[in-house]
Short mmCIF file of C-alpha atoms in Angstrom, two decimals:
data_model
loop_
_atom_site.label_atom_id
_atom_site.label_comp_id
_atom_site.label_asym_id
_atom_site.label_seq_id
_atom_site.Cartn_x
_atom_site.Cartn_y
_atom_site.Cartn_z
CA GLN A 1 -48.83 -110.78 23.13
CA VAL A 2 -50.02 -107.69 23.03
CA GLN A 3 -49.09 -104.32 22.99
CA LEU A 4 -50.46 -101.12 22.57
CA VAL A 5 -48.16 -97.69 23.01
CA GLU A 6 -49.50 -94.27 22.29
CA SER A 7 -48.68 -91.65 21.69
CA GLY A 8 -49.09 -88.42 21.16
CA GLY A 9 -49.81 -86.86 24.74
CA GLY A 10 -49.53 -83.56 25.62
CA LEU A 11 -50.15 -79.78 27.23
CA VAL A 12 -52.35 -77.64 24.48
CA GLN A 13 -54.96 -74.84 24.68
CA PRO A 14 -57.92 -73.72 25.16
CA GLY A 15 -59.30 -74.61 21.60
CA GLY A 16 -56.48 -76.60 19.99
CA SER A 17 -56.47 -79.50 18.93
CA LEU A 18 -54.12 -82.66 19.13
CA ARG A 19 -53.54 -86.05 18.03
CA LEU A 20 -52.97 -89.14 20.07
CA SER A 21 -52.23 -92.37 18.62
CA CYS A 22 -52.31 -96.07 19.84
CA ALA A 23 -49.87 -99.07 17.88
CA ALA A 24 -51.10 -102.07 18.36
CA SER A 25 -48.56 -104.67 17.88
CA ARG A 26 -51.41 -107.20 15.80
CA SER A 27 -53.16 -107.00 13.72
CA ILE A 28 -56.53 -103.94 14.68
CA PHE A 29 -59.09 -106.65 12.67
CA SER A 30 -58.11 -108.96 15.92
CA PHE A 31 -60.27 -107.42 17.94
CA LYS A 32 -64.00 -106.81 18.89
CA THR A 33 -63.48 -102.96 19.37
CA MET A 34 -60.93 -100.00 20.06
CA SER A 35 -61.58 -97.64 22.20
CA TRP A 36 -59.89 -94.34 24.53
CA TYR A 37 -60.89 -93.62 27.80
CA ARG A 38 -59.98 -91.05 29.80
CA GLN A 39 -59.42 -90.21 33.26
CA ALA A 40 -59.11 -87.05 35.69
CA PRO A 41 -58.28 -86.55 38.96
CA GLY A 42 -60.14 -87.47 41.41
CA LYS A 43 -63.34 -88.50 39.20
CA GLN A 44 -63.81 -92.40 37.67
CA ARG A 45 -63.28 -93.39 34.75
CA GLU A 46 -65.25 -92.67 31.13
CA LEU A 47 -65.59 -94.46 27.71
CA VAL A 48 -64.49 -91.41 25.35
CA ALA A 49 -64.98 -92.66 21.83
CA ILE A 50 -64.84 -96.59 20.73
CA ILE A 51 -64.47 -97.67 17.02
CA SER A 52 -65.89 -101.24 16.11
CA GLN A 53 -64.24 -104.31 13.57
CA GLY A 54 -65.94 -103.47 11.36
CA GLY A 55 -64.83 -99.40 11.84
CA SER A 56 -68.17 -98.09 13.29
CA PRO A 57 -67.49 -95.37 15.75
CA ASN A 58 -69.25 -93.61 18.15
CA TYR A 59 -69.09 -91.40 21.64
CA ALA A 60 -69.69 -89.60 24.57
CA ASP A 61 -71.48 -86.86 23.93
CA SER A 62 -69.40 -84.53 25.77
CA VAL A 63 -66.81 -85.25 23.27
CA LYS A 64 -69.22 -85.42 20.12
CA GLY A 65 -68.70 -82.87 16.37
CA ARG A 66 -65.37 -82.22 18.60
CA PHE A 67 -62.89 -85.77 18.67
CA THR A 68 -63.19 -87.92 15.34
CA ILE A 69 -62.30 -91.78 16.36
CA SER A 70 -59.71 -92.71 14.18
CA ARG A 71 -57.65 -95.99 12.00
CA ASP A 72 -54.66 -96.82 9.73
CA THR A 73 -55.41 -100.70 9.18
CA ALA A 74 -51.66 -100.71 7.46
CA LYS A 75 -49.81 -98.93 10.71
CA LYS A 76 -52.44 -101.00 13.33
CA THR A 77 -52.56 -97.69 14.97
CA VAL A 78 -55.61 -95.91 16.46
CA TYR A 79 -56.09 -92.42 16.16
CA LEU A 80 -58.39 -90.09 18.18
CA GLN A 81 -58.15 -86.03 16.57
CA MET A 82 -59.05 -83.67 19.49
CA ASN A 83 -60.38 -81.01 18.34
CA SER A 84 -61.96 -77.45 20.27
CA LEU A 85 -60.11 -78.47 23.88
CA LYS A 86 -61.96 -77.80 26.68
CA LEU A 87 -60.47 -77.48 29.72
CA GLU A 88 -63.15 -80.28 30.91
CA ASP A 89 -60.41 -82.36 28.66
CA THR A 90 -57.88 -82.89 30.68
CA ALA A 91 -56.90 -85.95 32.04
CA VAL A 92 -54.55 -89.38 31.09
CA TYR A 93 -56.31 -90.68 28.32
CA TYR A 94 -56.36 -95.21 27.38
CA CYS A 95 -56.05 -96.58 24.53
CA ASN A 96 -58.01 -100.20 24.69
CA ALA A 97 -58.78 -103.10 22.91
CA VAL A 98 -61.10 -105.68 23.82
CA PHE A 99 -60.41 -109.45 21.59
CA GLU A 100 -62.93 -111.80 21.81
CA GLY A 101 -62.83 -115.21 21.65
CA LEU A 102 -63.19 -117.96 23.57
CA VAL A 103 -61.76 -115.75 26.17
CA ARG A 104 -62.90 -112.30 26.24
CA ARG A 105 -59.38 -110.23 26.69
CA GLU A 106 -58.89 -106.14 26.99
CA TYR A 107 -55.41 -104.91 26.30
CA TRP A 108 -54.80 -101.25 28.02
CA GLY A 109 -52.40 -98.82 26.70
CA GLN A 110 -49.99 -97.29 28.81
CA GLY A 111 -51.62 -94.11 29.08
CA THR A 112 -50.55 -90.70 27.61
CA GLN A 113 -51.44 -86.90 29.49
CA VAL A 114 -53.52 -84.50 27.97
CA THR A 115 -53.27 -81.68 29.36
CA VAL A 116 -55.80 -78.45 28.73
CA SER A 117 -54.49 -74.95 30.27
CA SER A 118 -54.48 -71.38 28.77
#
């Protein structure tokens, strides 16, 4: 059974940095993609960053140049390094993993709150 455990959220000032972690219960190589989503109050969930099975990252335009998605396969962990944080980055951030086999399956973390405030 797949579990995704997130950590690293919290309160940070504008311009500050935060690193989110998503620890998976099985090999990251098992997944087609791993990604970070976020949802702010009153807004739709949006894809923030995604990393492919081969390690290629992509980002939403709103976070390009500020956020970096990376992975440590030995630790079975995906990270989201968040720099130059803005007020509009405030949201609940969710880790997502997609497995594609006979059936496509998605897994989600519990979410971690990121609050950017002065």
